[in-house]
Amino acid sequence: MNIFALSGILAGFTSFGMAVFVLLKAKQRLHYLWGIFCLSVMFWGFGVLMIATEDDPAMAIFWWRVAYIGVVWIPLLFTHFVYKFLSLSHRTFIFILYALGAIFSYANLNTDIFINSVRFVFGQFYYSYPATPAFQAFTVLFFALTIYSHIKLFQGYRVAQGIKRLQIKYFFMATLVGFAGGSTAYLPHYHIDIYPALNLTVFLYPLIMGYAIFRYRLMDLKLVIKRSTVFVALVLTLAAVYVFLVSFVTEYLQQFFPYRALFFTGLIVSILLAIGFEPLKRFLQRATDRIFFKDEYDVETYLDSVTKFLSTLLNLSKLITEFTESLVSTFKVKKLAFFLLEKKQRHFQAESLIGFPEGVVLATFHQRHTFIRALSLHHAPIVLEEWKRQEENMALSRNDQQLLRMLEQLDVALCVPLYFNERLTGFLLFSEKKSGDVFTQKDLQVLQIVANQAAISFENALLYQETRSFNVTLREEVKRATETLKRVNLELNDKNKQIRLFNRRLAAANAQLQELDKAKSEFISIASHQLRTPLTIIKGYISMLLEGSFGEIEETERDALEKVYVSNERLIKLVEDLLNVSRIESKKMEYDMTKVDFGALVQNIVEEFHDVAEKKHLTLSMQRDPELPFAKIDSEKMRQVVMNLVDNALKYTESGGVAVSVSCQGKKVMLKIQDTGIGIPHKDIPRLFEKFSRVHFVSSVNTEGTGLGLFVARKIVEAHNGKIWGESKGIGKGSTFFVELTL
Ligand code: ADP
């Protein structure tokens, strides 16, 4: 085996592996194109293997043709793939390419104008030589298209952004390496005898492409890589076993079965294959799973489980825990932060932080924070790596650049927004995956679905929580109010009890008071009665003494006797007043109503007071309506009233006089007693007619008053359904008393 053969094997196997697996999983035209391209490289690879090991020139020509079945299509398919990959369209051009492909294929397989002779080179194998005009034409086409496609790729790379840019980069690298190495195989055709060792690099292009597919989601064919890896590993292992057996075991067996050694080797290989194929395949599958797909998850199962708890859990904190834990375990990320718009809708708060070092405080974000504002505009997950690359091209807005900085600071690799009703209600910040892998297109799609669903569930849970906490508050409020009510009730009961007790005591005190009052009235009544008789007798005797019924009396004796008389009179009046009060209070006052000439009654009284007025040098006038009708009154009691009023008027007047008048207004009789005396202070007027009421300063003028006269007068007038009141303009301005009786 020589290096040329080895390059063929390697290129053949790797291309075959990639072709099979891309074709198995092909979803788009692009995938088919790539698969077929790989197949054409494979043809060339295996063709080279056969050429490199063939020592019959005629057979070598045959293998060269086989190899060129693939080579003819390599530049054409590659150009078409590049056009498709860069979304360039030029149908006619592509059609011409395929037409050329068909022509060269025909020339290669059915004529001698393409490949017709070989020469022995490097002492190892037969090389197609000389290059026919058709072959030369094809060489030109091969290089032209290869170079042209790479220029196109390079142009595409310059304008591409984000992940696409990176994908093109790897794609470019892969094919450049492959083609550059592969191109050296043309040299010996033109008698430039450089060993086509660089051919070895051809096998690298599927590996680099594989890496790009895996790492940068090139063509979204990660799964394909998994399968192809298993398959390639399987084939390589089997090939290695076969080579081993052929080269060593056959040699060994040759000693025993000189002619059948190869047959026995084949037998052993077949047996080993039959026994070992399945376990080997499973082993390799598990191994690749471990290497490439340790982060793999079954989308359906995951979505199923998420949907289950998202639609059944109502407890917000449980929901958050389940949700974030499921994300971490499924996507195998190092860190995860989950932010949710809080109740007052002002801040986004970290509801869950997984994997962040203890004590790390992620800031809460205000609604108006630039980060949130920028995030609100992105309705899809943001992959930081892609953004970074966009930023390199200055394709990011300033807002987004700022957002990128912040996410970088937070060590975030992916940010997934949660929307409810077109409004950002939360977001997830993912760090890198533990494996260091990028988030695949599938991851992003799954996350988008899950985030949308979660946004609804969180909104529901929030609502539920609010209702519940409202209920709890309500219950607490009701409980508190009930307790307050109970306390107030108890207090009220207590107060009521106290009031009842107090009332009972009051009633008892009242009863006692009434008893006392009764006793007092009885005492006054008895005392007055007992006093009145002797006082009247004294009055009689003094009158008689003064009138000289017991002989002439000296002037000095008269004077003394008159003083005794006056004092006695006062005592009689006092007793009379007391008796009246006690009668009134014990409701024993009796009235004897008769029709009386009220005017005459008043006139008589006024006349009786003439002496008193004269002594004090006061005028005392009387005016009387001539047509005064008779009034139905108790004349004796009314007499007391009038006498008291006239007496007071004279008593509290030092100069001037007293004017008494009786008039009639319709059915009303009005008695008016007006004096020019000391007057009554304004504030004392309302209390004049109360028991024992005396205007304070008056006691200095008249010390003998009892304050009972006006009280008795009021009671008597009221018993006549009449009214009595006093008026005064103030101290020193005289007073006027009125009695109004209804006829
Ligand atoms: P008293 O025996 O004290 O005169 P009254 O009941 O007759 O008792 O009068 C009550 C009080 O009213 C008197 O003490 C006096 O202060 C006041 N008073 C009554 N009439 C007059 C009046 N004509 N002028 C001034 N004060 C008067």
PDB file of N, CA, C and O in Angstrom, residues 656-691:
ATOM      1  N   GLY A 656     -86.966 107.591  92.803  1.00  0.00           N
ATOM      2  CA  GLY A 656     -87.890 107.476  91.679  1.00  0.00           C
ATOM      3  C   GLY A 656     -89.197 106.902  92.166  1.00  0.00           C
ATOM      4  O   GLY A 656     -89.722 107.318  93.197  1.00  0.00           O
ATOM      5  N   GLY A 657     -89.671 105.841  91.471  1.00  0.00           N
ATOM      6  CA  GLY A 657     -90.925 105.270  91.923  1.00  0.00           C
ATOM      7  C   GLY A 657     -91.302 104.035  91.161  1.00  0.00           C
ATOM      8  O   GLY A 657     -90.520 103.502  90.386  1.00  0.00           O
ATOM      9  N   VAL A 658     -92.529 103.618  91.433  1.00  0.00           N
ATOM     10  CA  VAL A 658     -93.032 102.371  90.834  1.00  0.00           C
ATOM     11  C   VAL A 658     -94.341 102.694  90.123  1.00  0.00           C
ATOM     12  O   VAL A 658     -95.181 103.397  90.686  1.00  0.00           O
ATOM     13  N   ALA A 659     -94.424 102.191  88.847  1.00  0.00           N
ATOM     14  CA  ALA A 659     -95.674 102.413  88.115  1.00  0.00           C
ATOM     15  C   ALA A 659     -96.323 101.068  87.857  1.00  0.00           C
ATOM     16  O   ALA A 659     -95.701 100.183  87.296  1.00  0.00           O
ATOM     17  N   VAL A 660     -97.578 100.930  88.337  1.00  0.00           N
ATOM     18  CA  VAL A 660     -98.296  99.661  88.144  1.00  0.00           C
ATOM     19  C   VAL A 660     -99.403  99.919  87.144  1.00  0.00           C
ATOM     20  O   VAL A 660    -100.061 100.961  87.187  1.00  0.00           O
ATOM     21  N   SER A 661     -99.554  98.969  86.211  1.00  0.00           N
ATOM     22  CA  SER A 661    -100.682  99.146  85.274  1.00  0.00           C
ATOM     23  C   SER A 661    -101.284  97.784  84.966  1.00  0.00           C
ATOM     24  O   SER A 661    -100.594  96.769  84.957  1.00  0.00           O
ATOM     25  N   VAL A 662    -102.617  97.818  84.723  1.00  0.00           N
ATOM     26  CA  VAL A 662    -103.302  96.596  84.303  1.00  0.00           C
ATOM     27  C   VAL A 662    -104.005  96.951  83.007  1.00  0.00           C
ATOM     28  O   VAL A 662    -104.749  97.939  82.948  1.00  0.00           O
ATOM     29  N   SER A 663    -103.732  96.156  81.992  1.00  0.00           N
ATOM     30  CA  SER A 663    -104.385  96.455  80.711  1.00  0.00           C
ATOM     31  C   SER A 663    -104.959  95.184  80.115  1.00  0.00           C
ATOM     32  O   SER A 663    -104.648  94.075  80.556  1.00  0.00           O
ATOM     33  N   CYS A 664    -105.752  95.374  79.080  1.00  0.00           N
ATOM     34  CA  CYS A 664    -106.397  94.224  78.448  1.00  0.00           C
ATOM     35  C   CYS A 664    -106.113  94.250  76.958  1.00  0.00           C
ATOM     36  O   CYS A 664    -106.269  95.275  76.306  1.00  0.00           O
ATOM     37  N   GLN A 665    -105.631  93.132  76.463  1.00  0.00           N
ATOM     38  CA  GLN A 665    -105.400  93.044  75.007  1.00  0.00           C
ATOM     39  C   GLN A 665    -106.106  91.784  74.514  1.00  0.00           C
ATOM     40  O   GLN A 665    -105.629  90.675  74.726  1.00  0.00           O
ATOM     41  N   GLY A 666    -107.256  92.055  73.914  1.00  0.00           N
ATOM     42  CA  GLY A 666    -108.060  90.931  73.452  1.00  0.00           C
ATOM     43  C   GLY A 666    -108.481  90.077  74.622  1.00  0.00           C
ATOM     44  O   GLY A 666    -109.106  90.541  75.553  1.00  0.00           O
ATOM     45  N   LYS A 667    -108.034  88.804  74.580  1.00  0.00           N
ATOM     46  CA  LYS A 667    -108.449  87.900  75.655  1.00  0.00           C
ATOM     47  C   LYS A 667    -107.380  87.810  76.728  1.00  0.00           C
ATOM     48  O   LYS A 667    -107.396  86.901  77.550  1.00  0.00           O
ATOM     49  N   LYS A 668    -106.443  88.733  76.671  1.00  0.00           N
ATOM     50  CA  LYS A 668    -105.332  88.644  77.619  1.00  0.00           C
ATOM     51  C   LYS A 668    -105.352  89.842  78.551  1.00  0.00           C
ATOM     52  O   LYS A 668    -105.547  90.984  78.123  1.00  0.00           O
ATOM     53  N   VAL A 669    -105.056  89.579  79.836  1.00  0.00           N
ATOM     54  CA  VAL A 669    -104.942  90.665  80.809  1.00  0.00           C
ATOM     55  C   VAL A 669    -103.460  90.770  81.156  1.00  0.00           C
ATOM     56  O   VAL A 669    -102.811  89.753  81.433  1.00  0.00           O
ATOM     57  N   MET A 670    -102.969  91.993  81.098  1.00  0.00           N
ATOM     58  CA  MET A 670    -101.541  92.161  81.339  1.00  0.00           C
ATOM     59  C   MET A 670    -101.315  93.084  82.518  1.00  0.00           C
ATOM     60  O   MET A 670    -101.769  94.222  82.532  1.00  0.00           O
ATOM     61  N   LEU A 671    -100.524  92.550  83.506  1.00  0.00           N
ATOM     62  CA  LEU A 671    -100.159  93.368  84.669  1.00  0.00           C
ATOM     63  C   LEU A 671     -98.684  93.734  84.491  1.00  0.00           C
ATOM     64  O   LEU A 671     -97.851  92.876  84.188  1.00  0.00           O
ATOM     65  N   LYS A 672     -98.400  95.038  84.657  1.00  0.00           N
ATOM     66  CA  LYS A 672     -97.026  95.476  84.440  1.00  0.00           C
ATOM     67  C   LYS A 672     -96.606  96.308  85.633  1.00  0.00           C
ATOM     68  O   LYS A 672     -97.300  97.244  86.020  1.00  0.00           O
ATOM     69  N   ILE A 673     -95.466  95.913  86.267  1.00  0.00           N
ATOM     70  CA  ILE A 673     -94.977  96.663  87.426  1.00  0.00           C
ATOM     71  C   ILE A 673     -93.573  97.152  87.091  1.00  0.00           C
ATOM     72  O   ILE A 673     -92.641  96.350  86.978  1.00  0.00           O
ATOM     73  N   GLN A 674     -93.489  98.435  86.914  1.00  0.00           N
ATOM     74  CA  GLN A 674     -92.231  99.020  86.434  1.00  0.00           C
ATOM     75  C   GLN A 674     -91.624  99.903  87.501  1.00  0.00           C
ATOM     76  O   GLN A 674     -92.307 100.729  88.079  1.00  0.00           O
ATOM     77  N   ASP A 675     -90.298  99.644  87.787  1.00  0.00           N
ATOM     78  CA  ASP A 675     -89.675 100.502  88.804  1.00  0.00           C
ATOM     79  C   ASP A 675     -88.433 101.171  88.245  1.00  0.00           C
ATOM     80  O   ASP A 675     -87.972 100.835  87.148  1.00  0.00           O
ATOM     81  N   THR A 676     -87.888 102.129  89.031  1.00  0.00           N
ATOM     82  CA  THR A 676     -86.664 102.825  88.590  1.00  0.00           C
ATOM     83  C   THR A 676     -85.510 102.408  89.500  1.00  0.00           C
ATOM     84  O   THR A 676     -84.591 103.170  89.781  1.00  0.00           O
ATOM     85  N   GLY A 677     -85.574 101.147  89.958  1.00  0.00           N
ATOM     86  CA  GLY A 677     -84.645 100.649  90.988  1.00  0.00           C
ATOM     87  C   GLY A 677     -83.291 100.186  90.483  1.00  0.00           C
ATOM     88  O   GLY A 677     -82.815 100.604  89.435  1.00  0.00           O
ATOM     89  N   ILE A 678     -82.730  99.270  91.251  1.00  0.00           N
ATOM     90  CA  ILE A 678     -81.332  98.867  91.012  1.00  0.00           C
ATOM     91  C   ILE A 678     -81.161  97.999  89.745  1.00  0.00           C
ATOM     92  O   ILE A 678     -80.066  97.748  89.275  1.00  0.00           O
ATOM     93  N   GLY A 679     -82.254  97.530  89.227  1.00  0.00           N
ATOM     94  CA  GLY A 679     -82.156  96.724  88.002  1.00  0.00           C
ATOM     95  C   GLY A 679     -81.590  95.316  88.240  1.00  0.00           C
ATOM     96  O   GLY A 679     -81.188  94.973  89.370  1.00  0.00           O
ATOM     97  N   ILE A 680     -81.577  94.542  87.220  1.00  0.00           N
ATOM     98  CA  ILE A 680     -81.100  93.143  87.366  1.00  0.00           C
ATOM     99  C   ILE A 680     -80.048  92.878  86.263  1.00  0.00           C
ATOM    100  O   ILE A 680     -80.292  93.167  85.094  1.00  0.00           O
ATOM    101  N   PRO A 681     -78.884  92.311  86.637  1.00  0.00           N
ATOM    102  CA  PRO A 681     -77.900  91.983  85.597  1.00  0.00           C
ATOM    103  C   PRO A 681     -78.499  90.990  84.591  1.00  0.00           C
ATOM    104  O   PRO A 681     -79.274  90.107  84.975  1.00  0.00           O
ATOM    105  N   HIS A 682     -78.108  91.124  83.382  1.00  0.00           N
ATOM    106  CA  HIS A 682     -78.664  90.346  82.288  1.00  0.00           C
ATOM    107  C   HIS A 682     -78.607  88.856  82.549  1.00  0.00           C
ATOM    108  O   HIS A 682     -79.571  88.118  82.330  1.00  0.00           O
ATOM    109  N   LYS A 683     -77.443  88.458  83.053  1.00  0.00           N
ATOM    110  CA  LYS A 683     -77.220  87.010  83.216  1.00  0.00           C
ATOM    111  C   LYS A 683     -78.118  86.399  84.291  1.00  0.00           C
ATOM    112  O   LYS A 683     -78.350  85.194  84.285  1.00  0.00           O
ATOM    113  N   ASP A 684     -78.623  87.243  85.220  1.00  0.00           N
ATOM    114  CA  ASP A 684     -79.424  86.691  86.321  1.00  0.00           C
ATOM    115  C   ASP A 684     -80.896  86.537  85.975  1.00  0.00           C
ATOM    116  O   ASP A 684     -81.617  85.815  86.658  1.00  0.00           O
ATOM    117  N   ILE A 685     -81.307  87.205  84.897  1.00  0.00           N
ATOM    118  CA  ILE A 685     -82.740  87.199  84.566  1.00  0.00           C
ATOM    119  C   ILE A 685     -83.328  85.792  84.401  1.00  0.00           C
ATOM    120  O   ILE A 685     -84.355  85.477  84.978  1.00  0.00           O
ATOM    121  N   PRO A 686     -82.648  84.878  83.667  1.00  0.00           N
ATOM    122  CA  PRO A 686     -83.252  83.537  83.491  1.00  0.00           C
ATOM    123  C   PRO A 686     -83.450  82.779  84.798  1.00  0.00           C
ATOM    124  O   PRO A 686     -84.287  81.885  84.868  1.00  0.00           O
ATOM    125  N   ARG A 687     -82.662  83.139  85.842  1.00  0.00           N
ATOM    126  CA  ARG A 687     -82.749  82.355  87.085  1.00  0.00           C
ATOM    127  C   ARG A 687     -83.644  82.987  88.148  1.00  0.00           C
ATOM    128  O   ARG A 687     -83.766  82.463  89.247  1.00  0.00           O
ATOM    129  N   LEU A 688     -84.244  84.140  87.791  1.00  0.00           N
ATOM    130  CA  LEU A 688     -85.025  84.894  88.777  1.00  0.00           C
ATOM    131  C   LEU A 688     -86.121  84.080  89.439  1.00  0.00           C
ATOM    132  O   LEU A 688     -86.359  84.190  90.643  1.00  0.00           O
ATOM    133  N   PHE A 689     -86.758  83.209  88.634  1.00  0.00           N
ATOM    134  CA  PHE A 689     -87.964  82.529  89.131  1.00  0.00           C
ATOM    135  C   PHE A 689     -87.656  81.149  89.712  1.00  0.00           C
ATOM    136  O   PHE A 689     -88.540  80.322  89.854  1.00  0.00           O
ATOM    137  N   GLU A 690     -86.350  80.906  89.983  1.00  0.00           N
ATOM    138  CA  GLU A 690     -86.016  79.609  90.577  1.00  0.00           C
ATOM    139  C   GLU A 690     -86.061  79.720  92.090  1.00  0.00           C
ATOM    140  O   GLU A 690     -85.953  80.799  92.659  1.00  0.00           O
ATOM    141  N   LYS A 691     -86.157  78.554  92.743  1.00  0.00           N
ATOM    142  CA  LYS A 691     -86.244  78.520  94.205  1.00  0.00           C
ATOM    143  C   LYS A 691     -84.970  79.095  94.831  1.00  0.00           C
ATOM    144  O   LYS A 691     -83.882  78.790  94.373  1.00  0.00           O
TER     145      LYS A 691
END
